[in-house]
mmCIF file of C-alpha atoms and ligand atoms in Angstrom:
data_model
loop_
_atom_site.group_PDB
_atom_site.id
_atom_site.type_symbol
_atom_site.label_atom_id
_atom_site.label_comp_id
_atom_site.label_asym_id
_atom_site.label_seq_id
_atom_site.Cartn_x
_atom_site.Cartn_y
_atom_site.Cartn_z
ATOM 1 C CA UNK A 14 113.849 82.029 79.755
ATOM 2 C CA UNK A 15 114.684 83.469 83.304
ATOM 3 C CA UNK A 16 115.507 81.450 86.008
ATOM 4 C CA UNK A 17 116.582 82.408 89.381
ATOM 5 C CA UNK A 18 119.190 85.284 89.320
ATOM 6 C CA UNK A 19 121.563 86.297 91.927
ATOM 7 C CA UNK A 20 122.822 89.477 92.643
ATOM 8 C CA UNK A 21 126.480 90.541 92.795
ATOM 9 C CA UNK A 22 126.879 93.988 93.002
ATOM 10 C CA UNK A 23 125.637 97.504 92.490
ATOM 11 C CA UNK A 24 127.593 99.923 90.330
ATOM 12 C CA UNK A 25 126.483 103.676 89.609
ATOM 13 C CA UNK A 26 122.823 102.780 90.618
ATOM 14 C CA UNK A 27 122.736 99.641 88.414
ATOM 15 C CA UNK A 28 122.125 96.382 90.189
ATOM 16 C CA UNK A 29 124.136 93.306 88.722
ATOM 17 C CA UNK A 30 122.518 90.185 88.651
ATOM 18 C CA UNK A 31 123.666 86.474 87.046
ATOM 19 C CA UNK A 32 120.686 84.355 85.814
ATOM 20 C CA UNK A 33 121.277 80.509 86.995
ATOM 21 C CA UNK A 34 121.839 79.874 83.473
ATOM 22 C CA UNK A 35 125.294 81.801 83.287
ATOM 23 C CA UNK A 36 127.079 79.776 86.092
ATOM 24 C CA UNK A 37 126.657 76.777 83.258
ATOM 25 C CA UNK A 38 127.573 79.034 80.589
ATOM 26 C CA UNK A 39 130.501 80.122 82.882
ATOM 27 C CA UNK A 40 131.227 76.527 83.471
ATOM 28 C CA UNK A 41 131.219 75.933 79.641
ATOM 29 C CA UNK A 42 133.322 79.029 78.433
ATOM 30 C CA UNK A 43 135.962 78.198 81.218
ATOM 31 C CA UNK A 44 136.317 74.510 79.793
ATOM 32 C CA UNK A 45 136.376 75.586 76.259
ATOM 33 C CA UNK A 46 139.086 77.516 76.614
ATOM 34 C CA UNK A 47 141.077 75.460 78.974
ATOM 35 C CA UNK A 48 141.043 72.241 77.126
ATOM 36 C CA UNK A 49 139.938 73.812 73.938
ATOM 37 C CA UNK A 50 141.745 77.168 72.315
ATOM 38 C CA UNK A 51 144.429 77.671 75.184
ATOM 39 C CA UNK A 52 146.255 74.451 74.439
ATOM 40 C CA UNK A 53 145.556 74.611 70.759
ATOM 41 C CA UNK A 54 147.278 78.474 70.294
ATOM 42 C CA UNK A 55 149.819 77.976 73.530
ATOM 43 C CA UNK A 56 151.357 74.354 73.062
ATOM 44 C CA UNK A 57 153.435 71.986 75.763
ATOM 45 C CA UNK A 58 152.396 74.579 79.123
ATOM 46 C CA UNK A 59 151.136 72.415 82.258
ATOM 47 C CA UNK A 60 147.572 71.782 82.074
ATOM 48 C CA UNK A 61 147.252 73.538 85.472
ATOM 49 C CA UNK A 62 148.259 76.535 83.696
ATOM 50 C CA UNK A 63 145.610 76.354 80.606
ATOM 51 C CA UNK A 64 143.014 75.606 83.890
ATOM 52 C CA UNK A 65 144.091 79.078 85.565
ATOM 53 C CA UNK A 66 144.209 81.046 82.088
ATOM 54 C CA UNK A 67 140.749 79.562 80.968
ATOM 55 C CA UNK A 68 139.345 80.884 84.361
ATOM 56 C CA UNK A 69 141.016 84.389 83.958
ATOM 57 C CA UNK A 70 139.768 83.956 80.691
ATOM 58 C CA UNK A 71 136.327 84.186 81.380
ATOM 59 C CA UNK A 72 135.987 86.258 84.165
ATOM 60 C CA UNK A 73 137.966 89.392 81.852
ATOM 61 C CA UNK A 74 134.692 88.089 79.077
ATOM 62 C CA UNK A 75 131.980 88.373 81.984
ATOM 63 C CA UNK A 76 133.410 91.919 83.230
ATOM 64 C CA UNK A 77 134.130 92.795 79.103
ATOM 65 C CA UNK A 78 130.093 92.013 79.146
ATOM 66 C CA UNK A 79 129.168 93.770 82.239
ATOM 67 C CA UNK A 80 130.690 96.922 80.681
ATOM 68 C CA UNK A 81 129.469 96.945 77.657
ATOM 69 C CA UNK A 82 125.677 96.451 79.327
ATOM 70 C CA UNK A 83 126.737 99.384 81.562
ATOM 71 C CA UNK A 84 127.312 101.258 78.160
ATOM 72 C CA UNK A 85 123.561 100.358 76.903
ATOM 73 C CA UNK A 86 121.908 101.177 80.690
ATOM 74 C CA UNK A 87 124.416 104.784 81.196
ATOM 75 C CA UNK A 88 123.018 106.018 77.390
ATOM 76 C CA UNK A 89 119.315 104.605 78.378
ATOM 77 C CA UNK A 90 119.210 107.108 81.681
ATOM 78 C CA UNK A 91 120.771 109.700 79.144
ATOM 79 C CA UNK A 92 117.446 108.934 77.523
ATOM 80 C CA UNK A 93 115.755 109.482 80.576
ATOM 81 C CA UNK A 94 114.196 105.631 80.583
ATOM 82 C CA UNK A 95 114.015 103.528 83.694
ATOM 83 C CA UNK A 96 116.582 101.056 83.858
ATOM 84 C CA UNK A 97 115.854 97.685 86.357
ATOM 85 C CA UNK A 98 119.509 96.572 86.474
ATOM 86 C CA UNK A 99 121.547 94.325 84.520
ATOM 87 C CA UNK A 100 121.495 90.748 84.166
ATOM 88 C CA UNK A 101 123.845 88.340 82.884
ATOM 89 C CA UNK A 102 122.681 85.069 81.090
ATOM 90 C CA UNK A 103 123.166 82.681 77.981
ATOM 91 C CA UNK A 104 125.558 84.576 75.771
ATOM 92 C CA UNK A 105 125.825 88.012 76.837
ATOM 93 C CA UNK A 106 123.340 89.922 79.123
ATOM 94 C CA UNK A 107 120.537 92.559 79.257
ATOM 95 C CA UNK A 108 120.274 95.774 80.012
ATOM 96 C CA UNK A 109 116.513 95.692 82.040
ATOM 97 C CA UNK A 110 114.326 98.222 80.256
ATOM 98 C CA UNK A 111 111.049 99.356 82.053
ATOM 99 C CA UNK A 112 109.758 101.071 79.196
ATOM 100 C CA UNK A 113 110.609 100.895 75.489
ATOM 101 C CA UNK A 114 112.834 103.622 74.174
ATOM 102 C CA UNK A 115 110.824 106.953 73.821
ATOM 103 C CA UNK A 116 112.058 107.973 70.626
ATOM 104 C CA UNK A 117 114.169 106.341 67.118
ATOM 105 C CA UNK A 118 116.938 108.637 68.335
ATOM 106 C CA UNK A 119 116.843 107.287 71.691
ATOM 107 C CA UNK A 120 117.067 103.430 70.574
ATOM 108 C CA UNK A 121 119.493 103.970 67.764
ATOM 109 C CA UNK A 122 121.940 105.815 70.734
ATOM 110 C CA UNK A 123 121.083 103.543 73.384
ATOM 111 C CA UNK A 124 122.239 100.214 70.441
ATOM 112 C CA UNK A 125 125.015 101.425 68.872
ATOM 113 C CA UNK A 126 127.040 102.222 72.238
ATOM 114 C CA UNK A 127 127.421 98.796 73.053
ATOM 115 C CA UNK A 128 128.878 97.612 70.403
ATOM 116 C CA UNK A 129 131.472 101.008 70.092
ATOM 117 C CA UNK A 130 132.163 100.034 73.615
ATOM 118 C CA UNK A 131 133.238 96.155 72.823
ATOM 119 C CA UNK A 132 135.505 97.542 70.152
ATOM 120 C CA UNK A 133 136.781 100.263 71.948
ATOM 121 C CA UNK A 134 137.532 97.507 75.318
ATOM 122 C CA UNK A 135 139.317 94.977 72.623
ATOM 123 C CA UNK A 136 141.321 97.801 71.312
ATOM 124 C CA UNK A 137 142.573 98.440 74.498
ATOM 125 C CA UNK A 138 143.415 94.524 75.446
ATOM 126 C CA UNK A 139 144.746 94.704 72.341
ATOM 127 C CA UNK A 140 147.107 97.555 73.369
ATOM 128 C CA UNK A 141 147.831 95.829 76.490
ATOM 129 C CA UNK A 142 149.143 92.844 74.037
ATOM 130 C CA UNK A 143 151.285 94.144 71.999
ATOM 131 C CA UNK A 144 152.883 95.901 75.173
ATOM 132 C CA UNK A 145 152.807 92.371 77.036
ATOM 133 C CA UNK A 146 154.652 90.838 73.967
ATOM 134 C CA UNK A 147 157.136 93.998 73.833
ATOM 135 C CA UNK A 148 157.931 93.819 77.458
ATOM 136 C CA UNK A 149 158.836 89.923 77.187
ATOM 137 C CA UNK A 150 155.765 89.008 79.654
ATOM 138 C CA UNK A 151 154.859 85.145 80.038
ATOM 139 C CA UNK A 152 153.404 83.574 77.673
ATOM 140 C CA UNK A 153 149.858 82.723 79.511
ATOM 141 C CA UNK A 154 149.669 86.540 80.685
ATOM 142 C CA UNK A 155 149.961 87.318 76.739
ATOM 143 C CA UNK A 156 147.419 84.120 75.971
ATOM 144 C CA UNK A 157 144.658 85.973 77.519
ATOM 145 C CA UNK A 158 144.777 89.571 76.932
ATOM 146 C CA UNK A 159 144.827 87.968 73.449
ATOM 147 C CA UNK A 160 142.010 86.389 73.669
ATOM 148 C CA UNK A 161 139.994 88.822 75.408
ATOM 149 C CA UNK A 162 141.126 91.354 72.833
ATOM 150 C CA UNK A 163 139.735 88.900 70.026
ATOM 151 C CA UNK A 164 136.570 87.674 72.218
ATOM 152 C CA UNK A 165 135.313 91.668 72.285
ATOM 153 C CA UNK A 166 135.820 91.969 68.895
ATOM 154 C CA UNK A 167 134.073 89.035 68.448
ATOM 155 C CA UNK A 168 131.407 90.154 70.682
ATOM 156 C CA UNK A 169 131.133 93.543 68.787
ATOM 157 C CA UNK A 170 130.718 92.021 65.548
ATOM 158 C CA UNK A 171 128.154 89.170 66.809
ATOM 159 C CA UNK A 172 125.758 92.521 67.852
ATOM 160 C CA UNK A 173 126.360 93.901 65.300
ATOM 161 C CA UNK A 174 124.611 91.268 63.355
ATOM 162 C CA UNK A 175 120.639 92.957 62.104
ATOM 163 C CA UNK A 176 119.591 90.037 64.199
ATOM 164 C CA UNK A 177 116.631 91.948 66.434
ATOM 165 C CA UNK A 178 116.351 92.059 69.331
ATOM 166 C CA UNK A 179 120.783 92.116 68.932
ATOM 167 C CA UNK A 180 122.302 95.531 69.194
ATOM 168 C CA UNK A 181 122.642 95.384 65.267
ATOM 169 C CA UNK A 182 118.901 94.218 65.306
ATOM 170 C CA UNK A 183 117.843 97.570 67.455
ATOM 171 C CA UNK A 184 120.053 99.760 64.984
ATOM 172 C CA UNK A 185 117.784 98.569 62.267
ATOM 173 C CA UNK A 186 115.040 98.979 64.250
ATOM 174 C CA UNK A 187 115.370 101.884 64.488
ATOM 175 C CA UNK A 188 116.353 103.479 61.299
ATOM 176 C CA UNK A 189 112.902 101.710 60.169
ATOM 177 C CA UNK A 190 111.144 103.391 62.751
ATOM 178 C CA UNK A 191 112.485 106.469 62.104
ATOM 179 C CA UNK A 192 111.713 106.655 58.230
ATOM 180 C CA UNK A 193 108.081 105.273 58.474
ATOM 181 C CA UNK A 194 107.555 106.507 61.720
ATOM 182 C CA UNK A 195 105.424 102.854 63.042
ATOM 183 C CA UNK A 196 107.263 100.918 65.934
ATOM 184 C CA UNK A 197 105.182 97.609 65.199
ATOM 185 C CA UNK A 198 105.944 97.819 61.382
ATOM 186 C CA UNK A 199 109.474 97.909 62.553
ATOM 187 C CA UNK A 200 109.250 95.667 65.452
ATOM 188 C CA UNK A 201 107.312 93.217 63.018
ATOM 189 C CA UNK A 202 110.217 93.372 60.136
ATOM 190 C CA UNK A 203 113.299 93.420 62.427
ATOM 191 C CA UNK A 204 112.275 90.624 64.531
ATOM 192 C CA UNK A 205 111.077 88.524 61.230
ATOM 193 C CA UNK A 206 114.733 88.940 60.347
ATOM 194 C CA UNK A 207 116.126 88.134 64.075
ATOM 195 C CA UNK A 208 114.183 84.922 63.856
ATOM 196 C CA UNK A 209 115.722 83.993 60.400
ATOM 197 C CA UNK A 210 119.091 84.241 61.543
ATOM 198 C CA UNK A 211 118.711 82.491 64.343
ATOM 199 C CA UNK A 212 117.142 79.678 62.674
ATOM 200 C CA UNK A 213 119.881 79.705 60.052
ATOM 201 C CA UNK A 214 122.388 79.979 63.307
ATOM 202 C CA UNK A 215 120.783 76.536 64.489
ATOM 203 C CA UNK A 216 121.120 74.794 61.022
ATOM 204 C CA UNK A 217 124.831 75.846 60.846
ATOM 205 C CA UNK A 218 125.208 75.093 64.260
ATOM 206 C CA UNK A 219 123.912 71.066 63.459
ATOM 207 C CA UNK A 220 125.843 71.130 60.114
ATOM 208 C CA UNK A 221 129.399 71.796 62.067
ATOM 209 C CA UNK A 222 128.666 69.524 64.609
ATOM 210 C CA UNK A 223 127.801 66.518 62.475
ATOM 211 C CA UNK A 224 131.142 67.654 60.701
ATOM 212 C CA UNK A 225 133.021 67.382 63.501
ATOM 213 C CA UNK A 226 133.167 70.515 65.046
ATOM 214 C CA UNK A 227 131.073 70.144 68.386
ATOM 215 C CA UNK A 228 132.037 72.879 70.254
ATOM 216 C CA UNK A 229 131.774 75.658 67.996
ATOM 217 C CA UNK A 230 128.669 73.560 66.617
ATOM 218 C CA UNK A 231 126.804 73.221 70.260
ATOM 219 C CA UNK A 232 127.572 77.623 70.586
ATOM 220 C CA UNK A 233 125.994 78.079 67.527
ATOM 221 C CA UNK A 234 123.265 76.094 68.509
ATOM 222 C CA UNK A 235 122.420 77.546 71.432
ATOM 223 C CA UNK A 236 123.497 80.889 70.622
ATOM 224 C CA UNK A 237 120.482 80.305 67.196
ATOM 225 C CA UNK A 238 118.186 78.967 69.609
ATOM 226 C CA UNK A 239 118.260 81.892 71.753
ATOM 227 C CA UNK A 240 117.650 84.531 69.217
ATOM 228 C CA UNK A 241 114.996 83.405 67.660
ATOM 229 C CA UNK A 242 113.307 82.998 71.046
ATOM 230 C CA UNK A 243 114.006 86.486 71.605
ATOM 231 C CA UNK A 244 113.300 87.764 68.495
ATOM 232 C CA UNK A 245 109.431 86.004 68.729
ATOM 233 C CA UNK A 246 108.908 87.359 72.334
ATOM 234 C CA UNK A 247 109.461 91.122 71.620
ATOM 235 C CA UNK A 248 107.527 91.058 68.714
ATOM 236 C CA UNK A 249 104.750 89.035 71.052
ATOM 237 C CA UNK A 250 105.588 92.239 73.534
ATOM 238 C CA UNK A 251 105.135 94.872 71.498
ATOM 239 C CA UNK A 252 101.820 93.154 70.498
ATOM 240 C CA UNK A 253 100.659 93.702 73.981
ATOM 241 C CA UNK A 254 101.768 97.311 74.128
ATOM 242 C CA UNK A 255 99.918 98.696 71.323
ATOM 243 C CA UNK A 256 96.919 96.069 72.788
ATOM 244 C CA UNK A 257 96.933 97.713 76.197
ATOM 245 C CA UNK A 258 97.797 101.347 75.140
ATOM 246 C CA UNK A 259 95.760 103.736 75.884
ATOM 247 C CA UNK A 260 93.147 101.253 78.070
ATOM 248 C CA UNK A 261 92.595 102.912 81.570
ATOM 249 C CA UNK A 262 92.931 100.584 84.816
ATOM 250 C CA UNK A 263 89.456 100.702 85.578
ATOM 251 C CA UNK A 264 88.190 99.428 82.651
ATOM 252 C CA UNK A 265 89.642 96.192 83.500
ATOM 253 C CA UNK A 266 90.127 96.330 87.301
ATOM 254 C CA UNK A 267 87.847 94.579 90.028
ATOM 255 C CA UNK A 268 85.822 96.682 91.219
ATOM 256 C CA UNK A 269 84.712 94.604 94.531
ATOM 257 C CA UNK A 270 87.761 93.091 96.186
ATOM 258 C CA UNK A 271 88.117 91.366 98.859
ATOM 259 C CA UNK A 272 89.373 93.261 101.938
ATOM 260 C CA UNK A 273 90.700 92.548 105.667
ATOM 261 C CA UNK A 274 90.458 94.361 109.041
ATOM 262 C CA UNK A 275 93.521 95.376 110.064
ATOM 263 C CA UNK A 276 92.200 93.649 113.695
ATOM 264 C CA UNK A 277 92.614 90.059 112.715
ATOM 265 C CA UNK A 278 95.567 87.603 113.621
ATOM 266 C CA UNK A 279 97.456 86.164 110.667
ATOM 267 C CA UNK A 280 96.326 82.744 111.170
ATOM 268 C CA UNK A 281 92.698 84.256 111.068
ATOM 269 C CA UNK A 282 93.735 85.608 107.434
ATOM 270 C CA UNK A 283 95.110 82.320 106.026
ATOM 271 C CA UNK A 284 92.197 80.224 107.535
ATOM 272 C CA UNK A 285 89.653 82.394 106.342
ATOM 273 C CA UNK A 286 91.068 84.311 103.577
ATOM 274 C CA UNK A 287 94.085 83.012 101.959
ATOM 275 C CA UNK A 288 92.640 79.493 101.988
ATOM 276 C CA UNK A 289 88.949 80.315 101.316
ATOM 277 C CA UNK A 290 89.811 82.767 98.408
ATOM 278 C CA UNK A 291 92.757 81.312 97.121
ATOM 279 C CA UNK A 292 94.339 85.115 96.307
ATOM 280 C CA UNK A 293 97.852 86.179 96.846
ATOM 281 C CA UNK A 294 97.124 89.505 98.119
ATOM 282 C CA UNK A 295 94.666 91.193 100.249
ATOM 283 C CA UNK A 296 93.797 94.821 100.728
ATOM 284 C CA UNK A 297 93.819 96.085 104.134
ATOM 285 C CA UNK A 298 90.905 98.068 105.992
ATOM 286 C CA UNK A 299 91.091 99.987 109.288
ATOM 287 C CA UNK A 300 87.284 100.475 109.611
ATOM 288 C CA UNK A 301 86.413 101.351 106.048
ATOM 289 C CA UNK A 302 89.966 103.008 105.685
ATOM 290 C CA UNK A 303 92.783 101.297 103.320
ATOM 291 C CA UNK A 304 95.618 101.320 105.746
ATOM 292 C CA UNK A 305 98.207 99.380 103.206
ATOM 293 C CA UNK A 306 97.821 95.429 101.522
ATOM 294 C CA UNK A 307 99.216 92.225 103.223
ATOM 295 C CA UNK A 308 100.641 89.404 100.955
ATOM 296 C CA UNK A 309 101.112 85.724 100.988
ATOM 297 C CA UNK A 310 104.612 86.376 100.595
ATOM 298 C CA UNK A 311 104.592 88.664 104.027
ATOM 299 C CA UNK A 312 102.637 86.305 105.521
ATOM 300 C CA UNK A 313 105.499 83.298 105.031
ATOM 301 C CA UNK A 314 108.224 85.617 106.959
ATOM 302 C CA UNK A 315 106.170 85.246 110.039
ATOM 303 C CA UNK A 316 107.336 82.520 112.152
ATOM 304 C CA UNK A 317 104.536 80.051 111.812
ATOM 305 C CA UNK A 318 103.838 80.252 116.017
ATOM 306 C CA UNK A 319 103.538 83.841 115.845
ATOM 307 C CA UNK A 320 100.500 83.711 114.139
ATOM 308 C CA UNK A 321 98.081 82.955 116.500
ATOM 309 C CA UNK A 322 99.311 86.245 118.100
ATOM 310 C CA UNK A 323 99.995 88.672 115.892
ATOM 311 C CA UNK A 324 97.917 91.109 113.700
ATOM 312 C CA UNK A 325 97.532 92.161 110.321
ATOM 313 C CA UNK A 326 98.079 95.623 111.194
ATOM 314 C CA UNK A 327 101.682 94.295 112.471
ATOM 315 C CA UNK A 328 102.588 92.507 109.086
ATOM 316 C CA UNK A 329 100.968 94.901 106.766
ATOM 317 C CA UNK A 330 102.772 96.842 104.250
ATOM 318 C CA UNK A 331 101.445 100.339 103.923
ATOM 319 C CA UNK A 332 100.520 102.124 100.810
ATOM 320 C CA UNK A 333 102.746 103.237 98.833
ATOM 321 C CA UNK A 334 103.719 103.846 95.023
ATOM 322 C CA UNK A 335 104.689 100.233 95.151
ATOM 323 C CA UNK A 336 101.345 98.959 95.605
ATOM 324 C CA UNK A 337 98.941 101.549 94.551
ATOM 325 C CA UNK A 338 97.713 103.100 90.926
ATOM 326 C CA UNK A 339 95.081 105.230 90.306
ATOM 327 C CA UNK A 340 92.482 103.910 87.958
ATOM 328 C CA UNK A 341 92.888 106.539 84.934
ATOM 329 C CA UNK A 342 96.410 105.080 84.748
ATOM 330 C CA UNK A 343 97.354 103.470 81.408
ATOM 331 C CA UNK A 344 97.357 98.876 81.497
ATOM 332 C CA UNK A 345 100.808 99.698 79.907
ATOM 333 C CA UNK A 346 102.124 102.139 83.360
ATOM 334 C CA UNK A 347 99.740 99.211 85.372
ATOM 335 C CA UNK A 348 102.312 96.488 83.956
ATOM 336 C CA UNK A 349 105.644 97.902 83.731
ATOM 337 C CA UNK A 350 105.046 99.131 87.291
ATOM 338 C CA UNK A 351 104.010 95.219 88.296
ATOM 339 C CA UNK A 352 107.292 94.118 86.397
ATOM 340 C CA UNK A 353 109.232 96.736 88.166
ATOM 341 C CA UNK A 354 108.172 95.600 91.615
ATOM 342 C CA UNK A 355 107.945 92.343 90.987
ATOM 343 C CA UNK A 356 104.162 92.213 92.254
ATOM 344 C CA UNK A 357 101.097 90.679 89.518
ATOM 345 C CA UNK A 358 98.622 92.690 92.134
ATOM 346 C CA UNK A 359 98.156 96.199 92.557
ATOM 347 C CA UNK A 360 95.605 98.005 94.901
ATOM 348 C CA UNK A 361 93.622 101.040 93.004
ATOM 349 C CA UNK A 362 93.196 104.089 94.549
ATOM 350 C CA UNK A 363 90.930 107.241 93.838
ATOM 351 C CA UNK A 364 91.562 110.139 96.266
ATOM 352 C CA UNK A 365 92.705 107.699 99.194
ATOM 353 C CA UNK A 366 89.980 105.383 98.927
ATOM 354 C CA UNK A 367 90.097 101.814 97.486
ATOM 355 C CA UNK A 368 87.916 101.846 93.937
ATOM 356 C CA UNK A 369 89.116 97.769 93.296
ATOM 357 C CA UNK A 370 92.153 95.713 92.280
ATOM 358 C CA UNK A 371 93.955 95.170 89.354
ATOM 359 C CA UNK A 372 95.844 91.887 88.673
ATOM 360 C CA UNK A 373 98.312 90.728 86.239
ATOM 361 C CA UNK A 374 95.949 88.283 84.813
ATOM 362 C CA UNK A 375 92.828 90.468 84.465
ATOM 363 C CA UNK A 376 95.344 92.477 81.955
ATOM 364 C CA UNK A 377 96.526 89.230 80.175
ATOM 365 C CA UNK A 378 92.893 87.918 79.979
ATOM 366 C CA UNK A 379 91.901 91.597 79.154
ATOM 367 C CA UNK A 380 94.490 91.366 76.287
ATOM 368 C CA UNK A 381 93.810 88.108 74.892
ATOM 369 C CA UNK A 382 89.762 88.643 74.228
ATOM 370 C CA UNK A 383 90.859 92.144 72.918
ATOM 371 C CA UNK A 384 92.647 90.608 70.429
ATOM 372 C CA UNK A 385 90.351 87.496 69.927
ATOM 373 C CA UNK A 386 87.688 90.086 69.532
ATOM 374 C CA UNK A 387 89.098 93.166 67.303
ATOM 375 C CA UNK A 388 91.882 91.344 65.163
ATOM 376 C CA UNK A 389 89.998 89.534 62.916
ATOM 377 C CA UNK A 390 88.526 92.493 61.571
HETATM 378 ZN ZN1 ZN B 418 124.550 95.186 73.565
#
């Protein structure tokens, strides 16, 4: 569902990021309202204008959005839970979580502030409104605080929705988790009726445009299409958690890697490493010392005649909590710290020596026969 995402800014130690996917969005919301609801509601202004207010339009919904994900990732570090960033795609955005909230408290919190923050942002463009209208301001200037007023309340109510995994959706969530005290129970039950409403989003969403309505119809689509993905894929994740909880690293790690003296050139590496072993990453030796890992990745920043001439130990990153985990760490820590970095390898370490490797698909494989295995029982 992610594609490549850009960053834009950094904001009280949040990153912001746009997925690909909004710029089209963006694209889409700008046109709506410029040849869509502008003209309807605002009548005989030049179509320049409608152009300028649908673009003003949507940039007061993306910041409207931005805040209330700020709202979500501000109550999550309350919470004490790691929070990636924020990314903007498809209707709305995320709030990155590392981890899954710690308590039913903790998500219940953590939901309902974003949509008390949409209504408490189209209250105030509502304010600003009624103040534009008093004061005799133009008519476009009035158009859009309008709209953005409406579009948060919109917004609020849409999350509000007991659509897992929608604000509304975590709310419930919650409550259930709370009373019978089982996250996958109430994972399993919220996300069943996330997936139902976005199915019956998608039927509506065919029914109005067949009827004439293709807009609103090809939102309602999308917006159905995307929830029930969402819905299915944190049930699928929650799956995995209570799979890998509890399973230590070195149950599942390799225990005989293949390492690198820190002596060779680069192209030695790629000739008789990269290309013989076909892996991405490669623990580093000085002697029988782990000095740090090199990557594939690394190894493409190196200017391609350089590497006749230059050394591992040169390119090398070192160790660090990046790329290390001790093996009595949990597959659950193993993956959210992959996810965090943005690695699928990670070196283990017992008391500075390298005990093996862990990858991202020795835990997926590790997962799947666990459940092949033990669920049928
Ligand atoms: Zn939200």
């Amino acid at each position: 569902m992610f594609g490549k995402r850009m960053k834009l800014f950094k904001l009280l130690g949040f990153e912001v990021r746009i997925d690909a996917s909004w710029i089209v969005i963006a694209v889409l919301i700008t046109w709506s309202l410029a040849s869509g609801l502008f003209p309807y509601m605002y009548p005989h202004l030049p179509p320049g204008t409608y152009w300028f207010m649908g673009v003003v339009g949507a940039l007061g919904l993306f910041a409207s959005i931005v805040a209330h994900e700020f709202c979500h990732s501000l109550v999550a570090r309350k919470f004490g839970m790691q929070m990636k960033g924020i990314t903007l795609f498809i209707f709305g955005g995320v709030a990155e979580m590392g981890d899954e909230p710690p308590t039913a408290r903790a998500e219940f919190m953590m939901a309902i502030v974003g949509p008390l923050s949409s209504i408490a942002i189209g209250v105030i463009f509502y304010g600003i409104y009624r103040l534009g209208l008093a004061s005799g301001w133009s008519t476009p200037v009035n158009g859009v605080t309008y709209y953005l007023a409406y579009i948060n309340g919109i917004l609020a109510a849409f999350n509000l929705l007991p659509a897992f995994p929608l604000d509304g959706g975590r709310v419930l969530r919650s409550i259930l988790w709370g009373a019978k005290d089982n996250l996958r129970w109430a994972t399993r039950v919220s996300s069943a009726i996330g997936a139902a409403f976005g199915v019956g989003l998608i039927v509506l969403g065919i029914f109005q445009f067949i009827s004439g309505n293709v807009i609103g119809g090809l939102w309602m689509f999308l917006i159905g299409l995307f929830l029930r993905n969402a819905a299915q894929m944190s049930y699928q994740q929650i799956l995995v958690r209570k799979a890998l909880e509890g399973e230590k690293v070195r149950r599942f790690m390799n225990t005989n890697p293949v390492t690198v003296q820190d002596s060779i050139t680069v192209e030695h590496l790629v000739e008789d490493y990269i290309y013989k072993h076909h892996y991405k990453m490669f623990p580093v030796m000085s002697g029988d010392k782990l000095v740090g890992c090199i990557t594939t990745r690394q190894v493409k920043e190196i200017p391609r005649e350089a590497w006749g001439r230059e050394t591992i130990r040169e390119a090398a990153s070192a160790c660090s909590p990046e790329n290390t985990i001790s093996p009595d760490t949990d597959a659950i820590q193993a993956l959210a710290r992959m996810n965090q970095g943005g690695v699928s390898r990670l070196l283990v370490v017992e008391n500075g020596r390298l005990v093996g490797l862990v990858t991202l698909k020795d835990l997926l494989d590790f997962f799947s026969l666990k459940v092949e295995l033990e669920e049928q029982g």
